[in-house]
C-alpha cells in the first residue's frame, strides 16, 4: 500500500496546472465565454498537443495507455480552472466508446474533433448501407453540446440498446445555462447517418463503465472547484482587514474555511480511491464512484457558498470568479445522478443485499 | 497510487485475522456497557496474549522488543483488532504514546527497564499532561518539579488522566523552572504511581464509568534518573508524544467507527413483528448512506496520511482532519443507533436491549469531540498551520 501520487503523476498534474493557470486568467475566461464560439478551441489544440486527450486510451489509438488515476489528476485542474472546453465530455465520456473505431478515437486524440455523449433520449436506429445507421429522435440536455463537433448517441434498435457515433450535423439548439462554462443543448435527429460503435443489444457493459467513469470524472472536477474556492477564501481572509485586523483572525471566519479543507481532503481520498478501483478492476468500483460523486459535489457547492460568505459583498458580484465556480459545482451536483439518487443507490447496495453497483 | 496490500501485507493481515479469531476471548468483544473492573483485568490479560504472539508494538525497533515493521503494519494490526470487535485495551496509552516517547528520548536504562513490561501489559502507563488550569492551553501547566540533589519533588494536580487508577507509571509533564512560563522550563518525567504522595481520585463520566482520573501529587518523589530527554525540554518531548498519538490514532478510531456503522446497518435491517425494517425508510436510508460515505472517506484519508508517514516520518496534513471528522461521525452514528431503538433506548444496564451497546456508545461519543483536542482547537490548528490564516491568540 502506498497511496500517494507517483513522481510522474505529480509532474503531470503540475504541468496541467501551470498551463491552465497561465492560459485562463479570469479576464481571458470571461472573454472566451463572451465570444461567439463560447469556448476555447486554441487551448484545446494545446491540450491535444500535450497528449492529454488520449491519456487513458490505449497506445494503439494514439493514447498514452495510462488510467483513470491520471485522468482525475488532470480533471482536478480543469475543474479548478473552469476550463471552457469539452475535456471531460471528449476524453472521459466519448473517447473510450469511440475506441471501438480506432480512426474516430485517433481523430479525437489529435484534437481535430471534439465530442460529447448523449445517453438520455428517445432515439431509434435503423440499418443503412455498410456500417452506417440512420438515427431519429430527440436528445435533450446534452452537456457541452455547444463545443462538441461530434456526438456519441445511445439509441434503441430492433436488437436492443446500441451506441452510435454522429460525426457532425443534426439539428442543434444550444440553451442558455446558469453554468456558461458547460452549456447544455438539444439534438434532434431526422435520419442522419451515424457509425455503429456498439451493436444493438451489446452496449450494456460499455454504458455501465461509461457511467462509472463519468461519475468519477465529475467528482474530480468538483475537487478542483473546492480547492480553488478554498484558496480564494483563504486569500481573502488573510488580506482583508476590518477593525484593524485580517478577518481570518476571527474563528467565525476561519473555522468554516477549516471545514472546507476537511471536505477537500476527504473528497480527494474518495476520488482517488474510486479512480484506483476502476483501474484495478475492483468489484466495488461502482459503489466507490457513487460515493465519490455524492460527497465531492456536495463539498464543492458548500465550499463555494462558504467562500462567498467569507468574501461578503464582493463575493456576491458577477465579476468575482466564485459565482462561476458555484454554478459549475451546481451543474456537477446534478449531472451523472444527484446526491440523493446516488445515496439511494448506495443504500440499496448495502441495505438490500443488492450487491455492488454496476 | 496503490491502495491494495502488498503480498507481504496481505499475508500478515490474513495470519493476524485467523489469530484474533482463535485467541480473542468472547467476553472481551463487542463494546457493550460493562463491568469496569472485570474489563480491566481481562484487557490486561489480552495485552499479554497480543505481546506473546508478537502483535503488540509491531512498529517498535527490534532492540526495544518490537518487530521493526513499518506503520502500515501497525495500521493493519489496529484495523484487524477493531474489525473483529476486539476491545481497546488498557495498554493503549502506554503502547501508542509512552513507549514511543521512551524510544525517542529515553536512556538505554529507561528503555530496558520499562519497554518489555509496557509491551506485555505488566506495566500499565497513564499520561499526566492536562491540569485544571491547562487543558487546550497545555503550556499554562503549573505542576512543580523541584530538583533536590538526585531527587525530584512533585507538587500539583493533573486531571483527565485515562486509566490512572490502574496505572503503574505516569508520563508526567511538569514545570522544573519555577521562574519560567509557557513552553519553556518544562521537563518530562517518569513517575511511579505507587510512590508516597501520589493520590488518584477517579472521575465518574456521564456514562457512569470512572475511565479517567485526577492525580494529586503532594511531595511525591522520584529519582533524577527518571527525567526523559533534556531538563527544560519537556515541551519538545511532549510534542513527540502527541505526534505519535496522531500518527496511527486515526486508523484505530476509524476502525472502531467501521464496527459501529456495521452494527447500525445490522440494527436498521432487523425486521419487526410485522416484517418491517427501519432500513426501508427513505430518509433513514439517506442518512445511513451518508455515514457509509464518510467512513470510506476517513479510511482512505488514513491510508494517504499513513503513506506520507511511512515515507517522511511525519503524517501528512490531510491526517489532521481525521480526528475532527471521525468524532462528529461517531456522534451521529451512535445517536442514530439509539434513535432506532425508540423508547427502548431509554433503558439502561441489564434492562437495556443489545447489552446497552447503543446507550453506552452514544453517551461515550460525546467525549469524542473533546478528548485529544477539542473540535474547536482542531479547526484552529487546520486554519493556522495548514491554511496559514493569522493566529487567533
XYZ file of N, CA, C and O in Angstrom, chain B residues 218-391:
696
model
N 1.519 15.351 46.194
C 1.870 16.175 47.353
C 3.208 15.695 47.881
O 3.270 14.717 48.627
N 4.280 16.324 47.403
C 5.619 15.930 47.837
C 6.015 14.542 47.348
O 6.888 13.897 47.923
N 5.382 14.069 46.288
C 5.768 12.767 45.719
C 7.178 12.884 45.144
O 7.505 13.877 44.501
N 7.994 11.850 45.381
C 9.400 11.931 44.954
C 9.716 10.912 43.884
O 9.127 9.835 43.823
N 10.684 11.277 43.044
C 11.212 10.320 42.080
C 12.697 10.615 41.890
O 13.145 11.739 42.144
N 13.483 9.604 41.473
C 14.915 9.836 41.270
C 15.163 10.722 40.046
O 14.393 10.681 39.088
N 16.231 11.521 40.086
C 16.547 12.413 38.967
C 16.805 11.624 37.687
O 16.687 12.166 36.580
N 17.146 10.324 37.841
C 17.381 9.480 36.658
C 16.091 9.262 35.860
O 16.130 8.736 34.748
N 14.944 9.676 36.409
C 13.666 9.463 35.722
C 13.279 10.595 34.778
O 12.145 10.658 34.317
N 14.228 11.493 34.510
C 13.963 12.546 33.527
C 14.051 11.949 32.121
O 14.970 11.193 31.815
N 13.042 12.261 31.265
C 13.091 11.809 29.868
C 13.486 12.996 28.994
O 12.808 14.027 28.988
N 14.591 12.839 28.260
C 15.079 13.941 27.421
C 15.752 14.976 28.304
O 15.857 14.806 29.530
N 16.202 16.095 27.711
C 16.908 17.113 28.484
C 15.975 17.843 29.461
O 14.793 18.032 29.168
N 16.533 18.220 30.614
C 15.791 19.050 31.569
C 15.441 20.375 30.881
O 16.281 20.958 30.188
N 14.214 20.818 31.039
C 13.796 22.082 30.433
C 13.303 21.940 28.991
O 12.822 22.895 28.396
N 13.420 20.715 28.422
C 12.997 20.495 27.022
C 11.719 19.659 26.970
O 11.446 18.983 25.973
N 10.958 19.695 28.039
C 9.778 18.829 28.128
C 8.734 19.094 27.056
O 8.024 18.192 26.628
N 8.660 20.360 26.610
C 7.654 20.680 25.595
C 7.938 19.917 24.303
O 7.038 19.355 23.686
N 9.247 19.902 23.903
C 9.629 19.208 22.668
C 9.318 17.709 22.801
O 8.807 17.086 21.870
N 9.587 17.138 23.975
C 9.298 15.714 24.198
C 7.784 15.475 24.112
O 7.322 14.522 23.479
N 7.028 16.383 24.720
C 5.562 16.214 24.722
C 4.995 16.279 23.305
O 4.074 15.537 22.955
N 5.567 17.143 22.493
C 5.069 17.256 21.117
C 5.314 15.957 20.357
O 4.514 15.543 19.521
N 6.439 15.292 20.657
C 6.715 13.988 20.038
C 5.672 12.961 20.472
O 5.163 12.184 19.671
N 5.352 13.002 21.766
C 4.325 12.082 22.283
C 3.014 12.287 21.540
O 2.373 11.340 21.099
N 2.637 13.568 21.368
C 1.357 13.860 20.721
C 1.396 13.520 19.233
O 0.399 13.111 18.658
N 2.576 13.675 18.624
C 2.718 13.305 17.211
C 2.481 11.809 17.044
O 1.841 11.364 16.100
N 3.012 11.042 17.998
C 2.795 9.587 17.925
C 1.326 9.254 18.122
O 0.814 8.312 17.536
N 0.662 10.044 18.950
C -0.764 9.826 19.126
C -1.476 10.042 17.794
O -2.363 9.295 17.414
N -1.030 11.087 17.074
C -1.692 11.433 15.818
C -1.371 10.440 14.713
O -2.175 10.237 13.818
N -0.160 9.854 14.766
C 0.313 9.007 13.669
C -0.678 7.959 13.219
O -1.099 7.945 12.073
N -1.044 7.083 14.135
C -1.932 5.996 13.736
C -3.248 6.026 14.507
O -4.070 5.150 14.340
N -3.429 7.075 15.320
C -4.681 7.175 16.062
C -5.882 7.113 15.122
O -6.862 6.418 15.380
N -5.789 7.837 14.013
C -6.899 7.905 13.068
C -7.314 6.530 12.577
O -8.502 6.264 12.392
N -6.338 5.664 12.386
C -6.642 4.315 11.898
C -7.468 3.561 12.939
O -8.471 2.923 12.613
N -7.042 3.654 14.195
C -7.760 2.938 15.259
C -9.175 3.488 15.425
O -10.144 2.738 15.547
N -9.289 4.825 15.393
C -10.602 5.442 15.571
C -11.541 5.054 14.439
O -12.707 4.712 14.658
N -11.026 5.099 13.214
C -11.864 4.813 12.062
C -12.284 3.354 12.044
O -13.419 3.031 11.677
N -11.382 2.486 12.459
C -11.741 1.066 12.516
C -12.864 0.847 13.536
O -13.770 0.039 13.310
N -12.826 1.594 14.638
C -13.900 1.480 15.631
C -15.215 2.023 15.060
O -16.294 1.473 15.305
N -15.129 3.097 14.274
C -16.330 3.646 13.620
C -16.907 2.625 12.643
O -18.124 2.462 12.548
N -16.011 1.930 11.948
C -16.464 0.922 10.987
C -17.295 -0.148 11.700
O -18.331 -0.582 11.193
N -16.836 -0.528 12.875
C -17.589 -1.507 13.659
C -18.965 -0.951 14.025
O -19.988 -1.627 13.874
N -19.007 0.306 14.473
C -20.295 0.901 14.859
C -21.241 1.029 13.664
O -22.448 0.814 13.795
N -20.707 1.380 12.505
C -21.548 1.508 11.311
C -22.097 0.135 10.912
O -23.267 0.008 10.541
N -21.258 -0.887 11.021
C -21.730 -2.242 10.697
C -22.867 -2.650 11.641
O -23.863 -3.244 11.215
N -22.717 -2.310 12.929
C -23.789 -2.616 13.892
C -25.057 -1.828 13.563
O -26.174 -2.311 13.741
N -24.876 -0.572 13.103
C -26.022 0.264 12.738
C -26.780 -0.346 11.564
O -28.017 -0.412 11.573
N -26.043 -0.799 10.548
C -26.675 -1.423 9.380
C -27.448 -2.669 9.816
O -28.589 -2.891 9.402
N -26.824 -3.446 10.689
C -27.463 -4.660 11.207
C -28.774 -4.316 11.936
O -29.814 -4.936 11.718
N -28.708 -3.275 12.766
C -29.879 -2.857 13.533
C -30.991 -2.365 12.603
O -32.162 -2.722 12.771
N -30.610 -1.563 11.619
C -31.605 -0.997 10.700
C -32.265 -2.085 9.852
O -33.390 -1.921 9.396
N -31.552 -3.174 9.635
C -32.082 -4.247 8.780
C -32.859 -5.310 9.557
O -33.362 -6.264 8.966
N -32.968 -5.145 10.888
C -33.751 -6.101 11.671
C -35.244 -5.868 11.432
O -35.715 -4.740 11.547
N -35.962 -6.923 11.101
C -37.395 -6.789 10.850
C -38.173 -6.867 12.155
O -37.811 -7.635 13.050
N -39.235 -6.037 12.264
C -40.088 -6.140 13.451
C -41.124 -7.260 13.237
O -41.066 -7.976 12.245
N -42.074 -7.375 14.160
C -43.028 -8.490 14.091
C -43.852 -8.455 12.807
O -44.318 -9.487 12.330
N -44.024 -7.251 12.249
C -44.798 -7.143 11.001
C -43.903 -7.242 9.768
O -44.346 -6.972 8.651
N -42.637 -7.570 9.991
C -41.727 -7.718 8.855
C -41.182 -6.405 8.329
O -40.564 -6.368 7.273
N -41.423 -5.318 9.071
C -40.935 -4.011 8.597
C -39.522 -3.752 9.109
O -39.172 -4.112 10.232
N -38.726 -3.106 8.273
C -37.356 -2.757 8.656
C -37.213 -1.240 8.674
O -37.751 -0.538 7.817
N -36.477 -0.724 9.651
C -36.152 0.703 9.646
C -35.432 1.054 8.353
O -35.573 2.156 7.813
N -34.669 0.091 7.828
C -33.855 0.318 6.626
C -34.696 0.562 5.384
O -34.153 0.853 4.322
N -36.026 0.433 5.473
C -36.857 0.699 4.301
C -37.356 2.136 4.249
O -38.007 2.536 3.288
N -37.031 2.910 5.274
C -37.439 4.316 5.286
C -36.453 5.146 4.461
O -35.253 5.119 4.721
N -36.957 5.869 3.455
C -36.024 6.575 2.539
C -35.147 7.615 3.240
O -33.995 7.784 2.877
N -35.691 8.294 4.244
C -34.883 9.306 4.938
C -33.741 8.639 5.701
O -32.619 9.104 5.709
N -34.080 7.532 6.343
C -33.056 6.819 7.095
C -32.000 6.239 6.150
O -30.806 6.244 6.459
N -32.448 5.755 4.988
C -31.502 5.203 4.012
C -30.492 6.267 3.604
O -29.295 6.004 3.479
N -30.981 7.484 3.410
C -30.078 8.574 3.016
C -29.066 8.864 4.127
O -27.885 9.058 3.874
N -29.556 8.865 5.368
C -28.645 9.155 6.490
C -27.592 8.064 6.634
O -26.417 8.339 6.891
N -27.999 6.818 6.468
C -27.020 5.725 6.578
C -26.021 5.791 5.420
O -24.811 5.617 5.618
N -26.523 6.093 4.226
C -25.616 6.195 3.075
C -24.569 7.279 3.320
O -23.386 7.108 3.002
N -25.002 8.401 3.898
C -24.034 9.475 4.204
C -22.929 8.977 5.129
O -21.759 9.322 4.967
N -23.306 8.164 6.122
C -22.293 7.671 7.056
C -21.372 6.638 6.397
O -20.185 6.566 6.714
N -21.922 5.850 5.487
C -21.075 4.896 4.748
C -20.031 5.656 3.922
O -18.869 5.252 3.837
N -20.465 6.781 3.342
C -19.547 7.580 2.523
C -18.466 8.220 3.408
O -17.272 8.173 3.100
N -18.902 8.804 4.522
C -17.943 9.457 5.419
C -16.910 8.437 5.929
O -15.719 8.733 6.004
N -17.396 7.234 6.242
C -16.498 6.181 6.714
C -15.454 5.836 5.650
O -14.260 5.727 5.936
N -15.914 5.663 4.404
C -14.973 5.337 3.322
C -13.956 6.463 3.141
O -12.765 6.216 2.908
N -14.430 7.706 3.279
C -13.529 8.855 3.116
C -12.474 8.876 4.224
O -11.295 9.126 3.971
N -12.894 8.602 5.452
C -11.943 8.597 6.572
C -10.926 7.473 6.412
O -9.726 7.672 6.618
N -11.398 6.291 6.029
C -10.478 5.156 5.875
C -9.412 5.469 4.847
O -8.229 5.219 5.050
N -9.829 6.014 3.710
C -8.872 6.265 2.643
C -7.934 7.418 3.005
O -6.757 7.399 2.656
N -8.469 8.410 3.718
C -7.615 9.525 4.143
C -6.537 9.026 5.107
O -5.384 9.467 5.040
N -6.888 8.094 5.978
C -5.878 7.490 6.856
C -4.767 6.846 6.048
O -3.595 6.948 6.400
N -5.142 6.165 4.983
C -4.128 5.463 4.195
C -3.223 6.450 3.472
O -2.022 6.213 3.317
N -3.792 7.579 3.064
C -2.941 8.622 2.459
C -1.981 9.186 3.500
O -0.791 9.366 3.226
N -2.503 9.481 4.691
C -1.653 10.044 5.743
C -0.561 9.043 6.130
O 0.593 9.411 6.345
N -0.951 7.781 6.163
C -0.010 6.716 6.521
C 1.091 6.598 5.467
O 2.264 6.403 5.811
N 0.733 6.718 4.211
C 1.730 6.653 3.136
C 2.764 7.761 3.308
O 3.963 7.539 3.128
N 2.303 8.950 3.675
C 3.225 10.053 3.914
C 4.068 9.800 5.159
O 5.261 10.125 5.183
N 3.441 9.218 6.177
C 4.150 8.938 7.433
C 5.284 7.945 7.191
O 6.408 8.132 7.666
N 4.987 6.891 6.427
C 5.995 5.868 6.157
C 7.139 6.479 5.353
O 8.311 6.203 5.590
N 6.797 7.370 4.437
C 7.805 7.945 3.544
C 8.681 8.965 4.263
O 9.895 8.961 4.124
N 8.046 9.862 5.050
C 8.795 11.004 5.572
C 8.911 11.016 7.090
O 9.604 11.861 7.643
N 8.226 10.098 7.765
C 8.267 10.085 9.225
C 7.286 11.054 9.865
O 7.149 11.101 11.074
N 6.635 11.849 9.038
C 5.671 12.824 9.554
C 4.338 12.573 8.859
O 4.305 12.400 7.648
N 3.221 12.553 9.616
C 1.937 12.374 8.944
C 1.634 13.581 8.050
O 1.991 14.706 8.397
N 1.000 13.359 6.920
C 0.659 14.462 6.020
C -0.431 15.338 6.616
O -1.099 14.931 7.564
N -0.595 16.559 6.081
C -1.600 17.469 6.637
C -3.019 16.928 6.540
O -3.871 17.267 7.363
N -3.264 16.053 5.539
C -4.619 15.521 5.378
C -5.049 14.733 6.620
O -6.228 14.663 6.922
N -4.062 14.161 7.349
C -4.403 13.388 8.542
C -4.966 14.253 9.657
O -5.643 13.757 10.559
N -4.713 15.571 9.580
C -5.145 16.448 10.672
C -6.659 16.584 10.741
O -7.199 17.043 11.738
N -7.365 16.188 9.684
C -8.823 16.341 9.711
C -9.530 15.074 10.192
O -10.725 15.089 10.442
N -8.780 13.975 10.307
C -9.439 12.690 10.574
C -10.094 12.663 11.944
O -11.250 12.287 12.088
N -9.350 13.084 12.982
C -9.921 13.009 14.331
C -11.154 13.902 14.432
O -12.169 13.524 15.024
N -11.074 15.100 13.847
C -12.209 16.033 13.850
C -13.442 15.388 13.225
O -14.528 15.361 13.826
N -13.287 14.858 12.027
C -14.455 14.334 11.311
C -14.920 12.996 11.885
O -16.113 12.691 11.877
N -13.945 12.178 12.361
C -14.331 10.911 12.989
C -15.218 11.171 14.209
O -16.238 10.508 14.406
N -14.836 12.152 15.037
C -15.565 12.360 16.289
C -16.998 12.798 15.991
O -17.939 12.362 16.656
N -17.157 13.631 14.977
C -18.508 14.078 14.631
C -19.311 12.930 14.025
O -20.503 12.769 14.307
N -18.645 12.106 13.198
C -19.334 10.959 12.594
C -19.763 9.961 13.661
O -20.877 9.436 13.625
N -18.885 9.711 14.624
C -19.228 8.723 15.652
C -20.398 9.199 16.501
O -21.239 8.404 16.919
N -20.469 10.497 16.733
C -21.621 11.025 17.473
C -22.908 10.829 16.680
O -23.933 10.420 17.234
N -22.862 11.102 15.379
C -24.080 10.930 14.554
C -24.501 9.463 14.488
O -25.676 9.130 14.628
N -23.513 8.585 14.237
C -23.819 7.163 14.047
C -24.415 6.557 15.316
O -25.418 5.834 15.270
N -23.813 6.872 16.463
C -24.315 6.277 17.704
C -25.661 6.878 18.098
O -26.527 6.179 18.624
N -25.857 8.167 17.806
C -27.154 8.788 18.106
C -28.241 8.163 17.230
O -29.371 7.947 17.680
N -27.878 7.858 15.985
C -28.834 7.231 15.078
C -29.203 5.837 15.580
O -30.379 5.444 15.557
N -28.213 5.114 16.058
C -28.469 3.784 16.611
C -29.436 3.856 17.773
O -30.412 3.103 17.850
N -29.211 4.816 18.662
C -30.098 4.936 19.812
C -31.499 5.380 19.380
O -32.499 4.908 19.903
N -31.548 6.262 18.388
C -32.843 6.735 17.874
C -33.664 5.563 17.335
O -34.886 5.507 17.530
N -32.990 4.627 16.655
C -33.696 3.482 16.081
C -34.314 2.598 17.165
O -35.282 1.889 16.914
N -33.757 2.636 18.367
C -34.309 1.814 19.449
C -35.619 2.391 19.979
O -36.357 1.703 20.682
N -35.887 3.658 19.676
C -37.108 4.272 20.193
C -37.064 4.352 21.706
O -36.011 4.602 22.296
N -38.222 4.091 22.344
C -38.294 4.217 23.802
C -37.403 3.166 24.480
O -36.892 3.388 25.577
N -37.164 2.048 23.825
C -36.241 1.050 24.379
C -34.861 1.648 24.625
O -34.099 1.159 25.465
N -34.554 2.704 23.879
C -33.261 3.360 24.031
C -33.089 4.064 25.365
O -31.983 4.498 25.697
N -34.192 4.191 26.118
C -34.105 4.813 27.441
C -33.688 3.810 28.519
O -33.324 4.195 29.618
N -33.780 2.527 28.196
C -33.460 1.508 29.203
C -31.949 1.402 29.380
O -31.191 1.558 28.442
N -31.540 1.155 30.619
C -30.115 1.118 30.923
C -29.753 -0.215 31.566
O -30.624 -0.991 31.962
N -28.450 -0.456 31.641
C -27.932 -1.622 32.337
C -28.487 -2.915 31.785
O -28.680 -3.069 30.582
N -28.813 -3.854 32.694
C -29.242 -5.174 32.221
C -30.663 -5.154 31.669
O -31.100 -6.116 31.051
N -31.400 -4.051 31.897
C -32.738 -3.941 31.316
C -32.705 -3.520 29.846
O -33.714 -3.559 29.154
N -31.532 -3.049 29.386
C -31.446 -2.471 28.038
C -31.281 -3.554 26.982
O -30.679 -4.596 27.245
N -31.813 -3.309 25.767
C -31.618 -4.265 24.676
C -30.172 -4.215 24.171
O -29.486 -3.203 24.338
N -29.741 -5.303 23.567
C -28.426 -5.394 22.913
C -27.289 -5.013 23.852
O -26.321 -4.360 23.460
N -27.414 -5.410 25.127
C -26.333 -5.155 26.071
C -26.068 -3.683 26.311
O -24.965 -3.305 26.697
N -27.075 -2.829 26.081
C -26.943 -1.367 26.263
C -25.854 -0.779 25.377
O -25.327 0.301 25.652
N -25.533 -1.495 24.284
C -24.461 -1.033 23.389
C -24.685 0.399 22.929
O -23.803 1.251 23.042
N -25.892 0.674 22.377
C -26.104 1.996 21.790
C -26.183 3.086 22.849
O -25.683 4.182 22.639
N -26.803 2.767 24.006
C -26.875 3.759 25.076
C -25.467 4.162 25.507
O -25.159 5.350 25.661
N -24.615 3.144 25.708
C -23.259 3.434 26.171
C -22.457 4.173 25.086
O -21.823 5.203 25.350
N -22.514 3.643 23.860
C -21.699 4.233 22.788
C -22.107 5.676 22.496
O -21.264 6.533 22.218
N -23.422 5.949 22.552
C -23.871 7.301 22.247
C -23.361 8.283 23.303
O -22.843 9.342 22.984
N -23.501 7.898 24.570
C -23.028 8.799 25.633
C -21.511 8.957 25.582
O -20.982 10.069 25.692
N -20.800 7.851 25.360
C -19.344 7.913 25.320
C -18.870 8.804 24.158
O -17.849 9.485 24.251
N -19.649 8.808 23.054
C -19.226 9.565 21.870
C -19.205 11.073 22.133
O -18.510 11.817 21.439
N -19.941 11.524 23.144
C -19.924 12.958 23.464
C -18.533 13.403 23.910
O -18.187 14.582 23.806
N -17.755 12.448 24.419
C -16.377 12.781 24.783
C -15.457 12.869 23.578
O -14.376 13.459 23.634
N -15.891 12.276 22.451
C -15.008 12.196 21.288
C -14.631 13.560 20.719
O -13.524 13.757 20.212
N -15.577 14.508 20.791
C -15.283 15.838 20.236
C -14.543 16.716 21.252
O -14.319 17.899 21.001
N -14.178 16.114 22.409
C -13.463 16.858 23.455
C -12.056 16.302 23.668
O -11.076 17.042 23.695
N -11.954 14.951 23.809
C -10.658 14.340 24.146
C -9.682 14.448 22.966
O -10.104 14.529 21.821
N -8.372 14.452 23.318
C -7.293 14.536 22.311
C -7.464 15.743 21.390
O -7.247 15.650 20.182
N -7.838 16.879 21.949
C -8.015 18.101 21.157
C -9.476 18.334 20.856
O -10.082 17.545 20.131
N -10.064 19.390 21.420
C -11.476 19.660 21.128
C -11.623 20.008 19.643
O -10.669 20.417 18.983
N -12.834 19.878 19.139
C -13.063 20.198 17.722
C -12.690 21.646 17.423
O -12.187 21.956 16.336
N -12.904 22.529 18.399
C -12.576 23.945 18.194
C -11.063 24.132 18.061
O -10.586 24.859 17.194
N -10.326 23.426 18.935
C -8.859 23.504 18.845
C -8.383 22.933 17.506
O -7.507 23.499 16.843
N -8.970 21.817 17.090
C -8.529 21.165 15.857
C -8.811 22.036 14.634
O -7.990 22.116 13.715
N -9.973 22.701 14.600
C -10.251 23.599 13.479
C -9.249 24.761 13.482
O -8.804 25.215 12.427
N -8.899 25.220 14.683
C -7.910 26.298 14.791
C -6.549 25.859 14.267
O -5.852 26.625 13.587
N -6.180 24.609 14.552
C -4.891 24.099 14.067
C -4.894 24.039 12.537
O -3.931 24.436 11.885
N -5.981 23.541 11.961
C -6.070 23.493 10.489
C -5.987 24.913 9.925
O -5.239 25.179 8.976
N -6.737 25.827 10.525
C -6.781 27.199 9.998
C -5.393 27.842 10.027
O -4.967 28.455 9.047
N -4.671 27.666 11.130
C -3.392 28.354 11.267
C -2.238 27.606 10.619
O -1.429 28.195 9.899
N -2.154 26.289 10.891
C -0.953 25.572 10.445
C -1.082 25.022 9.042
O -0.086 24.842 8.353
N -2.287 24.688 8.609
C -2.435 24.136 7.257
C -2.801 25.238 6.267
O -2.206 25.349 5.201
N -3.766 26.076 6.628
C -4.230 27.101 5.686
C -3.420 28.401 5.795
O -3.503 29.245 4.905
N -2.666 28.557 6.872
C -1.848 29.763 7.006
C -2.635 31.008 7.359
O -2.202 32.129 7.064
N -3.792 30.839 7.985
C -4.550 32.006 8.444
C -3.861 32.600 9.683
O -3.123 31.907 10.374
N -4.093 33.884 9.950
C -3.406 34.520 11.081
C -3.810 33.891 12.408
O -4.928 33.398 12.565
N -2.887 33.914 13.369
C -3.148 33.337 14.689
C -4.263 34.094 15.385
O -4.315 35.324 15.333
